[in-house]
Amino acid sequence: MRPQDSRTRAGVARTGFYARTDPQGNQRPGPYQHLAEEFQRRLADLREAGTASDPRELQITRLKDENAKLRERVRERDARITELTEFKERALSQLAAQHEEILRLRQRADSPNNVRTLPTARKSRITGPCV
């Protein structure tokens, strides 16, 4: 916990944790200066023991992790964009090929050589029970 957090909750002004200097240059301790000194001493002890890390180091680590996650998201989105672009190109190519095939079939259907004569029906009489 930072001293700012407990100070804010207690409703204590920040200046209460520091010594004050009057116009004559005399220093007089702030009303809560002993608490600030105790906090700084405990924090230094924890840092020496290795159990409390520097908040800047924690922030750097957190920002590096966040940066790595964001870079991964960008890579995933770039890959997805590449996939979709390739799909679009394939779809357009297929549509163009289908259009060409439709035009070819229409030309073939419109040509006069496309008409065939069908064999004529036989004129023989069918024999059987239905006659």
PDB file of C-alpha atoms in Angstrom:
ATOM      1  CA  MET A   1       0.000   0.000   0.000  1.00  0.00           C
ATOM      2  CA  ARG A   2       1.273   3.427  -0.831  1.00  0.00           C
ATOM      3  CA  PRO A   3       1.306   6.217   1.758  1.00  0.00           C
ATOM      4  CA  GLN A   4      -0.931   8.259  -0.552  1.00  0.00           C
ATOM      5  CA  ASP A   5      -3.677   5.628  -0.250  1.00  0.00           C
ATOM      6  CA  SER A   6      -3.752   5.560   3.537  1.00  0.00           C
ATOM      7  CA  ARG A   7      -3.292   9.332   3.733  1.00  0.00           C
ATOM      8  CA  THR A   8      -6.282   9.885   1.455  1.00  0.00           C
ATOM      9  CA  ARG A   9      -8.465   7.476   3.407  1.00  0.00           C
ATOM     10  CA  ALA A  10      -7.517   9.101   6.694  1.00  0.00           C
ATOM     11  CA  GLY A  11      -8.199  12.577   5.327  1.00  0.00           C
ATOM     12  CA  VAL A  12      -4.705  13.808   6.201  1.00  0.00           C
ATOM     13  CA  ALA A  13      -3.000  16.495   4.129  1.00  0.00           C
ATOM     14  CA  ARG A  14       0.228  15.471   2.415  1.00  0.00           C
ATOM     15  CA  THR A  15       2.149  18.241   4.149  1.00  0.00           C
ATOM     16  CA  GLY A  16       1.451  16.656   7.533  1.00  0.00           C
ATOM     17  CA  PHE A  17       4.030  13.954   6.793  1.00  0.00           C
ATOM     18  CA  TYR A  18       6.940  16.361   6.262  1.00  0.00           C
ATOM     19  CA  ALA A  19       8.904  18.787   8.417  1.00  0.00           C
ATOM     20  CA  ARG A  20       8.052  22.451   8.151  1.00  0.00           C
ATOM     21  CA  THR A  21      10.440  25.354   8.027  1.00  0.00           C
ATOM     22  CA  ASP A  22       9.341  28.640   9.540  1.00  0.00           C
ATOM     23  CA  PRO A  23      10.503  32.065   8.233  1.00  0.00           C
ATOM     24  CA  GLN A  24      13.456  32.067  10.648  1.00  0.00           C
ATOM     25  CA  GLY A  25      14.732  28.777   9.131  1.00  0.00           C
ATOM     26  CA  ASN A  26      13.802  26.606  12.089  1.00  0.00           C
ATOM     27  CA  GLN A  27      12.430  23.164  11.239  1.00  0.00           C
ATOM     28  CA  ARG A  28       9.536  21.755  13.103  1.00  0.00           C
ATOM     29  CA  PRO A  29       8.280  18.222  12.523  1.00  0.00           C
ATOM     30  CA  GLY A  30       4.950  17.688  10.831  1.00  0.00           C
ATOM     31  CA  PRO A  31       2.168  16.166  12.944  1.00  0.00           C
ATOM     32  CA  TYR A  32       2.386  12.837  11.071  1.00  0.00           C
ATOM     33  CA  GLN A  33       6.054  12.882  10.135  1.00  0.00           C
ATOM     34  CA  HIS A  34       6.767   9.909  12.391  1.00  0.00           C
ATOM     35  CA  LEU A  35       4.303   7.843  10.329  1.00  0.00           C
ATOM     36  CA  ALA A  36       6.009   8.794   7.063  1.00  0.00           C
ATOM     37  CA  GLU A  37       9.402   7.867   8.521  1.00  0.00           C
ATOM     38  CA  GLU A  38       8.013   4.543   9.792  1.00  0.00           C
ATOM     39  CA  PHE A  39       6.517   3.792   6.388  1.00  0.00           C
ATOM     40  CA  GLN A  40       9.782   4.617   4.596  1.00  0.00           C
ATOM     41  CA  ARG A  41      11.763   2.466   7.068  1.00  0.00           C
ATOM     42  CA  ARG A  42       9.432  -0.527   6.614  1.00  0.00           C
ATOM     43  CA  LEU A  43       9.471  -0.142   2.851  1.00  0.00           C
ATOM     44  CA  ALA A  44      13.284  -0.016   2.813  1.00  0.00           C
ATOM     45  CA  ASP A  45      13.408  -3.160   4.998  1.00  0.00           C
ATOM     46  CA  LEU A  46      11.048  -4.991   2.649  1.00  0.00           C
ATOM     47  CA  ARG A  47      13.071  -3.964  -0.394  1.00  0.00           C
ATOM     48  CA  GLU A  48      16.302  -5.140   1.245  1.00  0.00           C
ATOM     49  CA  ALA A  49      14.668  -8.478   2.059  1.00  0.00           C
ATOM     50  CA  GLY A  50      13.526  -8.722  -1.551  1.00  0.00           C
ATOM     51  CA  THR A  51       9.835  -9.076  -0.719  1.00  0.00           C
ATOM     52  CA  ALA A  52       8.796  -5.615  -1.882  1.00  0.00           C
ATOM     53  CA  SER A  53       9.805  -4.544  -5.336  1.00  0.00           C
ATOM     54  CA  ASP A  54      10.167  -1.085  -6.687  1.00  0.00           C
ATOM     55  CA  PRO A  55       6.800   0.182  -7.988  1.00  0.00           C
ATOM     56  CA  ARG A  56       8.556   1.405 -11.121  1.00  0.00           C
ATOM     57  CA  GLU A  57       9.851  -2.114 -11.777  1.00  0.00           C
ATOM     58  CA  LEU A  58       6.347  -3.492 -11.298  1.00  0.00           C
ATOM     59  CA  GLN A  59       4.980  -0.914 -13.713  1.00  0.00           C
ATOM     60  CA  ILE A  60       7.689  -1.700 -16.262  1.00  0.00           C
ATOM     61  CA  THR A  61       6.909  -5.423 -16.004  1.00  0.00           C
ATOM     62  CA  ARG A  62       3.183  -4.794 -16.295  1.00  0.00           C
ATOM     63  CA  LEU A  63       3.660  -2.533 -19.313  1.00  0.00           C
ATOM     64  CA  LYS A  64       5.962  -5.065 -20.995  1.00  0.00           C
ATOM     65  CA  ASP A  65       3.352  -7.802 -20.492  1.00  0.00           C
ATOM     66  CA  GLU A  66       0.611  -5.553 -21.818  1.00  0.00           C
ATOM     67  CA  ASN A  67       2.792  -4.586 -24.777  1.00  0.00           C
ATOM     68  CA  ALA A  68       3.441  -8.268 -25.578  1.00  0.00           C
ATOM     69  CA  LYS A  69      -0.297  -9.013 -25.458  1.00  0.00           C
ATOM     70  CA  LEU A  70      -1.066  -6.085 -27.744  1.00  0.00           C
ATOM     71  CA  ARG A  71       1.643  -7.158 -30.197  1.00  0.00           C
ATOM     72  CA  GLU A  72       0.154 -10.664 -30.253  1.00  0.00           C
ATOM     73  CA  ARG A  73      -3.299  -9.220 -30.949  1.00  0.00           C
ATOM     74  CA  VAL A  74      -1.856  -7.159 -33.809  1.00  0.00           C
ATOM     75  CA  ARG A  75      -0.167 -10.283 -35.247  1.00  0.00           C
ATOM     76  CA  GLU A  76      -3.441 -12.231 -35.017  1.00  0.00           C
ATOM     77  CA  ARG A  77      -5.382  -9.438 -36.708  1.00  0.00           C
ATOM     78  CA  ASP A  78      -2.754  -9.106 -39.434  1.00  0.00           C
ATOM     79  CA  ALA A  79      -2.986 -12.848 -40.071  1.00  0.00           C
ATOM     80  CA  ARG A  80      -6.785 -12.646 -40.198  1.00  0.00           C
ATOM     81  CA  ILE A  81      -6.638  -9.699 -42.613  1.00  0.00           C
ATOM     82  CA  THR A  82      -4.253 -11.679 -44.828  1.00  0.00           C
ATOM     83  CA  GLU A  83      -6.631 -14.671 -44.765  1.00  0.00           C
ATOM     84  CA  LEU A  84      -9.609 -12.517 -45.680  1.00  0.00           C
ATOM     85  CA  THR A  85      -7.692 -10.763 -48.456  1.00  0.00           C
ATOM     86  CA  GLU A  86      -6.701 -14.127 -49.957  1.00  0.00           C
ATOM     87  CA  PHE A  87     -10.301 -15.344 -49.677  1.00  0.00           C
ATOM     88  CA  LYS A  88     -11.541 -12.204 -51.415  1.00  0.00           C
ATOM     89  CA  GLU A  89      -9.035 -12.653 -54.242  1.00  0.00           C
ATOM     90  CA  ARG A  90     -10.062 -16.306 -54.704  1.00  0.00           C
ATOM     91  CA  ALA A  91     -13.752 -15.389 -54.660  1.00  0.00           C
ATOM     92  CA  LEU A  92     -13.255 -12.639 -57.258  1.00  0.00           C
ATOM     93  CA  SER A  93     -11.244 -15.005 -59.430  1.00  0.00           C
ATOM     94  CA  GLN A  94     -13.975 -17.657 -59.223  1.00  0.00           C
ATOM     95  CA  LEU A  95     -16.663 -15.095 -60.031  1.00  0.00           C
ATOM     96  CA  ALA A  96     -14.706 -13.908 -63.062  1.00  0.00           C
ATOM     97  CA  ALA A  97     -14.266 -17.511 -64.266  1.00  0.00           C
ATOM     98  CA  GLN A  98     -17.979 -18.217 -63.775  1.00  0.00           C
ATOM     99  CA  HIS A  99     -18.882 -15.047 -65.666  1.00  0.00           C
ATOM    100  CA  GLU A 100     -16.651 -16.086 -68.569  1.00  0.00           C
ATOM    101  CA  GLU A 101     -18.268 -19.549 -68.581  1.00  0.00           C
ATOM    102  CA  ILE A 102     -21.762 -18.019 -68.611  1.00  0.00           C
ATOM    103  CA  LEU A 103     -20.830 -15.767 -71.548  1.00  0.00           C
ATOM    104  CA  ARG A 104     -19.345 -18.736 -73.428  1.00  0.00           C
ATOM    105  CA  LEU A 105     -22.471 -20.839 -72.838  1.00  0.00           C
ATOM    106  CA  ARG A 106     -24.742 -17.986 -73.966  1.00  0.00           C
ATOM    107  CA  GLN A 107     -22.773 -17.579 -77.180  1.00  0.00           C
ATOM    108  CA  ARG A 108     -22.949 -21.293 -77.783  1.00  0.00           C
ATOM    109  CA  ALA A 109     -26.712 -21.344 -77.154  1.00  0.00           C
ATOM    110  CA  ASP A 110     -27.270 -18.417 -79.537  1.00  0.00           C
ATOM    111  CA  SER A 111     -25.315 -19.961 -82.441  1.00  0.00           C
ATOM    112  CA  PRO A 112     -27.345 -21.492 -85.333  1.00  0.00           C
ATOM    113  CA  ASN A 113     -25.238 -24.660 -85.262  1.00  0.00           C
ATOM    114  CA  ASN A 114     -26.739 -25.451 -81.897  1.00  0.00           C
ATOM    115  CA  VAL A 115     -30.039 -26.727 -83.358  1.00  0.00           C
ATOM    116  CA  ARG A 116     -30.234 -30.440 -84.044  1.00  0.00           C
ATOM    117  CA  THR A 117     -32.952 -32.325 -85.777  1.00  0.00           C
ATOM    118  CA  LEU A 118     -34.542 -34.971 -83.674  1.00  0.00           C
ATOM    119  CA  PRO A 119     -35.523 -38.324 -85.104  1.00  0.00           C
ATOM    120  CA  THR A 120     -39.161 -38.530 -86.069  1.00  0.00           C
ATOM    121  CA  ALA A 121     -41.571 -40.798 -84.257  1.00  0.00           C
ATOM    122  CA  ARG A 122     -42.369 -44.150 -85.852  1.00  0.00           C
ATOM    123  CA  LYS A 123     -45.669 -44.453 -87.572  1.00  0.00           C
ATOM    124  CA  SER A 124     -46.124 -48.082 -86.618  1.00  0.00           C
ATOM    125  CA  ARG A 125     -49.128 -49.086 -84.667  1.00  0.00           C
ATOM    126  CA  ILE A 126     -48.617 -50.172 -81.106  1.00  0.00           C
ATOM    127  CA  THR A 127     -50.240 -53.404 -80.212  1.00  0.00           C
ATOM    128  CA  GLY A 128     -51.193 -54.295 -76.762  1.00  0.00           C
ATOM    129  CA  PRO A 129     -53.958 -54.228 -74.206  1.00  0.00           C
ATOM    130  CA  CYS A 130     -54.240 -50.432 -74.197  1.00  0.00           C
ATOM    131  CA  VAL A 131     -55.385 -50.160 -77.798  1.00  0.00           C
TER     132      VAL A 131
END
